[in-house]
PDB file of C-alpha atoms in Angstrom:
ATOM      1  CA  MET A   1      27.861  -5.941   5.523  1.00  0.00           C
ATOM      2  CA  VAL A   2      28.450  -8.555   7.463  1.00  0.00           C
ATOM      3  CA  THR A   3      30.100 -11.187   4.768  1.00  0.00           C
ATOM      4  CA  ILE A   4      29.205 -14.779   4.686  1.00  0.00           C
ATOM      5  CA  ARG A   5      31.692 -17.351   4.836  1.00  0.00           C
ATOM      6  CA  ASP A   6      28.847 -20.232   5.291  1.00  0.00           C
ATOM      7  CA  HIS A   7      26.461 -21.381   2.484  1.00  0.00           C
ATOM      8  CA  VAL A   8      23.557 -24.157   2.730  1.00  0.00           C
ATOM      9  CA  ARG A   9      24.632 -26.920   1.795  1.00  0.00           C
ATOM     10  CA  PHE A  10      20.673 -27.669   0.001  1.00  0.00           C
ATOM     11  CA  THR A  11      19.405 -26.184  -3.404  1.00  0.00           C
ATOM     12  CA  ASP A  12      15.804 -27.007  -2.325  1.00  0.00           C
ATOM     13  CA  LEU A  13      14.145 -25.700   1.300  1.00  0.00           C
ATOM     14  CA  LYS A  14      12.007 -29.430   1.312  1.00  0.00           C
ATOM     15  CA  GLU A  15      16.055 -30.830   1.905  1.00  0.00           C
ATOM     16  CA  ALA A  16      17.335 -28.496   4.059  1.00  0.00           C
ATOM     17  CA  SER A  17      19.716 -30.047   6.929  1.00  0.00           C
ATOM     18  CA  PRO A  18      18.781 -28.886  10.447  1.00  0.00           C
ATOM     19  CA  GLU A  19      22.467 -27.386  10.852  1.00  0.00           C
ATOM     20  CA  ASP A  20      21.807 -25.554   7.590  1.00  0.00           C
ATOM     21  CA  ILE A  21      19.098 -24.056   9.746  1.00  0.00           C
ATOM     22  CA  ARG A  22      21.149 -23.387  12.651  1.00  0.00           C
ATOM     23  CA  MET A  23      23.342 -21.714  10.368  1.00  0.00           C
ATOM     24  CA  LEU A  24      21.171 -19.907   8.635  1.00  0.00           C
ATOM     25  CA  ALA A  25      19.171 -18.408  11.516  1.00  0.00           C
ATOM     26  CA  ARG A  26      22.788 -17.774  12.894  1.00  0.00           C
ATOM     27  CA  ASN A  27      23.739 -14.703   9.761  1.00  0.00           C
ATOM     28  CA  GLU A  28      20.201 -13.599   9.708  1.00  0.00           C
ATOM     29  CA  SER A  29      20.327 -13.081  13.110  1.00  0.00           C
ATOM     30  CA  GLU A  30      24.360 -11.057  13.054  1.00  0.00           C
ATOM     31  CA  ILE A  31      22.279  -9.194   9.817  1.00  0.00           C
ATOM     32  CA  GLN A  32      19.314  -7.838  12.181  1.00  0.00           C
ATOM     33  CA  ARG A  33      21.825  -7.082  15.122  1.00  0.00           C
ATOM     34  CA  THR A  34      23.987  -5.153  12.948  1.00  0.00           C
ATOM     35  CA  GLU A  35      22.428  -4.196   9.992  1.00  0.00           C
ATOM     36  CA  MET A  36      19.062  -3.278  10.196  1.00  0.00           C
ATOM     37  CA  ALA A  37      19.868   0.622  11.542  1.00  0.00           C
ATOM     38  CA  ASP A  38      21.599   0.390   8.850  1.00  0.00           C
ATOM     39  CA  PHE A  39      18.394  -0.765   6.396  1.00  0.00           C
ATOM     40  CA  VAL A  40      15.477   1.142   8.236  1.00  0.00           C
ATOM     41  CA  LEU A  41      18.327   4.742   8.668  1.00  0.00           C
ATOM     42  CA  GLY A  42      19.091   4.791   5.121  1.00  0.00           C
ATOM     43  CA  HIS A  43      14.934   4.077   3.769  1.00  0.00           C
ATOM     44  CA  MET A  44      14.263   6.946   5.896  1.00  0.00           C
ATOM     45  CA  ARG A  45      16.496   8.646   3.357  1.00  0.00           C
ATOM     46  CA  LEU A  46      15.228   8.529   0.180  1.00  0.00           C
ATOM     47  CA  MET A  47      12.309  10.015   1.904  1.00  0.00           C
ATOM     48  CA  ASP A  48      13.590  13.764   1.752  1.00  0.00           C
ATOM     49  CA  GLY A  49      11.646  15.630  -1.089  1.00  0.00           C
ATOM     50  CA  ALA A  50       9.320  13.109  -1.606  1.00  0.00           C
ATOM     51  CA  ASN A  51       6.713  15.682  -0.915  1.00  0.00           C
ATOM     52  CA  SER A  52       2.464  15.607  -2.219  1.00  0.00           C
ATOM     53  CA  GLY A  53       2.204  18.984  -1.997  1.00  0.00           C
ATOM     54  CA  PHE A  54       2.389  19.608   1.631  1.00  0.00           C
ATOM     55  CA  GLN A  55       4.818  22.266   3.423  1.00  0.00           C
ATOM     56  CA  VAL A  56       7.115  20.036   3.851  1.00  0.00           C
ATOM     57  CA  ASP A  57       8.348  16.593   2.942  1.00  0.00           C
ATOM     58  CA  ARG A  58       7.994  13.224   3.988  1.00  0.00           C
ATOM     59  CA  LEU A  59      10.958  12.883   5.849  1.00  0.00           C
ATOM     60  CA  GLN A  60      10.449  16.266   7.741  1.00  0.00           C
ATOM     61  CA  HIS A  61       7.547  14.888   8.213  1.00  0.00           C
ATOM     62  CA  SER A  62       8.355  12.225   9.874  1.00  0.00           C
ATOM     63  CA  LEU A  63      11.686  14.285  11.970  1.00  0.00           C
ATOM     64  CA  GLN A  64       9.253  16.577  13.407  1.00  0.00           C
ATOM     65  CA  THR A  65       6.733  14.256  14.247  1.00  0.00           C
ATOM     66  CA  ALA A  66       9.864  12.469  16.671  1.00  0.00           C
ATOM     67  CA  THR A  67      11.093  16.056  17.519  1.00  0.00           C
ATOM     68  CA  ARG A  68       7.645  16.935  19.525  1.00  0.00           C
ATOM     69  CA  ALA A  69       8.261  13.309  20.555  1.00  0.00           C
ATOM     70  CA  TYR A  70      11.089  13.995  22.237  1.00  0.00           C
ATOM     71  CA  ARG A  71      10.309  17.539  23.519  1.00  0.00           C
ATOM     72  CA  ASP A  72       7.569  15.799  25.677  1.00  0.00           C
ATOM     73  CA  ASP A  73       9.423  12.594  26.756  1.00  0.00           C
ATOM     74  CA  PRO A  74      13.558  12.244  26.078  1.00  0.00           C
ATOM     75  CA  ALA A  75      13.833   9.012  27.696  1.00  0.00           C
ATOM     76  CA  ASP A  76      10.928   7.253  25.705  1.00  0.00           C
ATOM     77  CA  GLU A  77      13.452   6.146  23.126  1.00  0.00           C
ATOM     78  CA  GLU A  78      10.652   2.893  21.738  1.00  0.00           C
ATOM     79  CA  LEU A  79       8.065   6.100  20.944  1.00  0.00           C
ATOM     80  CA  ILE A  80      10.874   8.531  19.937  1.00  0.00           C
ATOM     81  CA  VAL A  81      11.526   5.768  16.837  1.00  0.00           C
ATOM     82  CA  CYS A  82       7.963   4.697  16.076  1.00  0.00           C
ATOM     83  CA  ALA A  83       6.989   8.299  16.038  1.00  0.00           C
ATOM     84  CA  LEU A  84       9.997   8.673  13.805  1.00  0.00           C
ATOM     85  CA  LEU A  85       8.826   5.856  10.931  1.00  0.00           C
ATOM     86  CA  HIS A  86       5.239   5.797  11.890  1.00  0.00           C
ATOM     87  CA  ASP A  87       5.699   6.245   7.336  1.00  0.00           C
ATOM     88  CA  ILE A  88       8.254   4.644   7.033  1.00  0.00           C
ATOM     89  CA  GLY A  89       5.889   3.040   4.341  1.00  0.00           C
ATOM     90  CA  GLU A  90       4.754   6.413   2.633  1.00  0.00           C
ATOM     91  CA  LEU A  91       7.094   5.189  -0.687  1.00  0.00           C
ATOM     92  CA  MET A  92       6.824   1.744  -0.716  1.00  0.00           C
ATOM     93  CA  ALA A  93       3.162   1.107   0.486  1.00  0.00           C
ATOM     94  CA  PRO A  94       1.327   4.517  -0.428  1.00  0.00           C
ATOM     95  CA  VAL A  95      -2.448   2.415  -0.129  1.00  0.00           C
ATOM     96  CA  ASP A  96      -0.979   1.209   3.543  1.00  0.00           C
ATOM     97  CA  HIS A  97       1.728   2.845   4.329  1.00  0.00           C
ATOM     98  CA  PRO A  98       1.095   1.956   8.387  1.00  0.00           C
ATOM     99  CA  SER A  99       0.841  -1.894   8.181  1.00  0.00           C
ATOM    100  CA  PHE A 100       4.080  -1.631   6.361  1.00  0.00           C
ATOM    101  CA  ALA A 101       5.761   0.616   9.243  1.00  0.00           C
ATOM    102  CA  ALA A 102       4.256  -1.848  11.937  1.00  0.00           C
ATOM    103  CA  SER A 103       5.964  -4.886  10.248  1.00  0.00           C
ATOM    104  CA  ILE A 104       9.066  -3.262  10.426  1.00  0.00           C
ATOM    105  CA  VAL A 105       8.590  -1.896  14.354  1.00  0.00           C
ATOM    106  CA  ARG A 106       7.019  -5.282  15.660  1.00  0.00           C
ATOM    107  CA  PRO A 107       9.739  -7.268  16.086  1.00  0.00           C
ATOM    108  CA  TYR A 108      11.692  -4.094  18.108  1.00  0.00           C
ATOM    109  CA  VAL A 109       9.127  -2.879  20.349  1.00  0.00           C
ATOM    110  CA  SER A 110       5.841  -3.262  22.328  1.00  0.00           C
ATOM    111  CA  GLU A 111       2.869  -4.145  21.731  1.00  0.00           C
ATOM    112  CA  GLU A 112       0.953  -0.570  22.489  1.00  0.00           C
ATOM    113  CA  ASN A 113       3.872   1.168  19.996  1.00  0.00           C
ATOM    114  CA  THR A 114       3.338  -1.886  17.324  1.00  0.00           C
ATOM    115  CA  TRP A 115      -0.238  -1.202  17.180  1.00  0.00           C
ATOM    116  CA  MET A 116       0.031   2.509  18.057  1.00  0.00           C
ATOM    117  CA  VAL A 117       1.741   2.545  14.099  1.00  0.00           C
ATOM    118  CA  LEU A 118      -0.536   0.363  12.848  1.00  0.00           C
ATOM    119  CA  MET A 119      -3.264   2.310  13.239  1.00  0.00           C
ATOM    120  CA  HIS A 120      -1.774   5.726  12.834  1.00  0.00           C
ATOM    121  CA  GLY A 121      -3.438   6.306   9.425  1.00  0.00           C
ATOM    122  CA  VAL A 122      -6.953   5.384  11.083  1.00  0.00           C
ATOM    123  CA  PHE A 123      -6.796   8.542  13.703  1.00  0.00           C
ATOM    124  CA  GLN A 124      -5.396  10.562  11.361  1.00  0.00           C
ATOM    125  CA  GLY A 125      -8.368   9.663   9.509  1.00  0.00           C
ATOM    126  CA  TYR A 126     -10.399  11.888  12.653  1.00  0.00           C
ATOM    127  CA  TYR A 127      -8.775  15.094  11.377  1.00  0.00           C
ATOM    128  CA  TYR A 128      -9.846  15.017   7.620  1.00  0.00           C
ATOM    129  CA  TRP A 129     -11.622  12.256   6.643  1.00  0.00           C
ATOM    130  CA  GLN A 130     -15.122  14.281   6.246  1.00  0.00           C
ATOM    131  CA  HIS A 131     -13.265  16.711   3.626  1.00  0.00           C
ATOM    132  CA  LEU A 132     -13.203  12.941   1.647  1.00  0.00           C
ATOM    133  CA  GLY A 133     -16.191  12.208   1.872  1.00  0.00           C
ATOM    134  CA  ARG A 134     -15.298   8.954   5.108  1.00  0.00           C
ATOM    135  CA  ASP A 135     -16.371   8.136   8.306  1.00  0.00           C
ATOM    136  CA  ASN A 136     -14.003  10.535  10.365  1.00  0.00           C
ATOM    137  CA  THR A 137     -14.827   9.310  13.505  1.00  0.00           C
ATOM    138  CA  LEU A 138     -13.684   4.796  12.004  1.00  0.00           C
ATOM    139  CA  ARG A 139     -11.170   5.703  14.909  1.00  0.00           C
ATOM    140  CA  GLU A 140     -14.243   5.093  17.566  1.00  0.00           C
ATOM    141  CA  MET A 141     -14.334   1.730  17.008  1.00  0.00           C
ATOM    142  CA  HIS A 142     -11.660   0.265  18.120  1.00  0.00           C
ATOM    143  CA  ARG A 143     -12.614   2.623  21.877  1.00  0.00           C
ATOM    144  CA  GLY A 144     -12.073   0.274  24.794  1.00  0.00           C
ATOM    145  CA  HIS A 145      -8.355  -0.955  23.369  1.00  0.00           C
ATOM    146  CA  PRO A 146      -5.859  -0.677  25.914  1.00  0.00           C
ATOM    147  CA  ALA A 147      -3.137   1.199  23.383  1.00  0.00           C
ATOM    148  CA  PHE A 148      -6.349   3.888  21.514  1.00  0.00           C
ATOM    149  CA  GLU A 149      -5.375   6.416  24.277  1.00  0.00           C
ATOM    150  CA  HIS A 150      -2.317   5.919  23.346  1.00  0.00           C
ATOM    151  CA  THR A 151      -2.465   6.414  20.299  1.00  0.00           C
ATOM    152  CA  VAL A 152      -5.321   9.427  20.407  1.00  0.00           C
ATOM    153  CA  ARG A 153      -2.699  11.552  21.872  1.00  0.00           C
ATOM    154  CA  PHE A 154       0.585  10.313  19.258  1.00  0.00           C
ATOM    155  CA  CYS A 155      -1.803  12.001  16.419  1.00  0.00           C
ATOM    156  CA  GLU A 156      -2.595  15.405  18.175  1.00  0.00           C
ATOM    157  CA  ARG A 157       0.327  16.054  20.438  1.00  0.00           C
ATOM    158  CA  TYR A 158       3.050  14.475  17.677  1.00  0.00           C
ATOM    159  CA  ASP A 159       1.785  13.058  13.940  1.00  0.00           C
ATOM    160  CA  ALA A 160      -1.136  16.077  13.033  1.00  0.00           C
ATOM    161  CA  PRO A 161       0.512  19.194  14.435  1.00  0.00           C
ATOM    162  CA  ALA A 162       3.902  18.023  12.673  1.00  0.00           C
ATOM    163  CA  PHE A 163       3.601  20.033   8.941  1.00  0.00           C
ATOM    164  CA  ASP A 164       5.494  23.140   9.873  1.00  0.00           C
ATOM    165  CA  PRO A 165       8.195  24.372   8.206  1.00  0.00           C
ATOM    166  CA  ALA A 166       9.144  26.912  10.574  1.00  0.00           C
ATOM    167  CA  TYR A 167       9.420  24.262  13.424  1.00  0.00           C
ATOM    168  CA  ASP A 168      12.476  23.989  14.785  1.00  0.00           C
ATOM    169  CA  THR A 169      12.886  20.275  13.893  1.00  0.00           C
ATOM    170  CA  MET A 170      16.037  17.857  14.836  1.00  0.00           C
ATOM    171  CA  PRO A 171      18.277  16.446  12.682  1.00  0.00           C
ATOM    172  CA  MET A 172      18.033  12.476  11.699  1.00  0.00           C
ATOM    173  CA  GLU A 173      21.908  12.569  13.783  1.00  0.00           C
ATOM    174  CA  ALA A 174      19.696  13.434  16.694  1.00  0.00           C
ATOM    175  CA  PHE A 175      17.840  10.302  16.216  1.00  0.00           C
ATOM    176  CA  GLU A 176      21.014   7.387  14.511  1.00  0.00           C
ATOM    177  CA  PRO A 177      21.723   6.307  18.262  1.00  0.00           C
ATOM    178  CA  MET A 178      17.983   5.629  19.179  1.00  0.00           C
ATOM    179  CA  VAL A 179      17.482   4.219  16.017  1.00  0.00           C
ATOM    180  CA  ARG A 180      20.425   1.423  16.243  1.00  0.00           C
ATOM    181  CA  ARG A 181      19.718   0.742  20.272  1.00  0.00           C
ATOM    182  CA  ILE A 182      15.866  -0.186  19.405  1.00  0.00           C
ATOM    183  CA  PHE A 183      17.247  -2.406  16.367  1.00  0.00           C
ATOM    184  CA  ALA A 184      20.540  -3.334  17.593  1.00  0.00           C
ATOM    185  CA  GLN A 185      18.000  -6.545  19.498  1.00  0.00           C
ATOM    186  CA  PRO A 186      14.490  -7.449  18.842  1.00  0.00           C
ATOM    187  CA  ALA A 187      12.746  -7.692  21.626  1.00  0.00           C
ATOM    188  CA  THR A 188      10.998 -11.184  20.705  1.00  0.00           C
ATOM    189  CA  PHE A 189       9.264 -13.146  17.752  1.00  0.00           C
ATOM    190  CA  ARG A 190       5.478 -11.679  17.361  1.00  0.00           C
ATOM    191  CA  PRO A 191       3.736 -12.265  14.726  1.00  0.00           C
ATOM    192  CA  PRO A 192       0.984 -10.646  13.214  1.00  0.00           C
ATOM    193  CA  ARG A 193      -2.723 -10.898  14.915  1.00  0.00           C
ATOM    194  CA  GLY A 194      -5.225 -10.743  12.678  1.00  0.00           C
TER     195      GLY A 194
END
């Protein structure tokens, strides 16, 4: 954990000086650079044992999704990390976990992969929503989006089949260096699109 030695002088943000704000920005940048990966990996470990009835728990599903992506294209670390983290919001935001996950990866990955993480819930719905009386073709409203086929491929090849307890899943330790590289530096600040 980064030890912050300097503190602002204000108690009301409206009274912040330019020096205060620059110092806060430096501190936040250092925390992101050195600790973000630890925060993410720690939260992933909370998913160990979390299960609503699948044959694998949420952590194993995420590891299996990332393993499948890795075995398909070991050089695409950004996709692999997105595969690992796509369900990171399952515990904290079960009603809209894709938005939670997308907000975490957005500053560090491409717009294509951010959109894939954001939309994977709708695209996964293609396989089962009809059993709940929902329209399983809602993904079609996004056909034509530049990341549509990328998201279809992600769900078909990595996410949908990643519930197999017999699959030879790689351990979390195999993915930690990738997570650390991806989260070492934000690519750019990109505010959420409406």
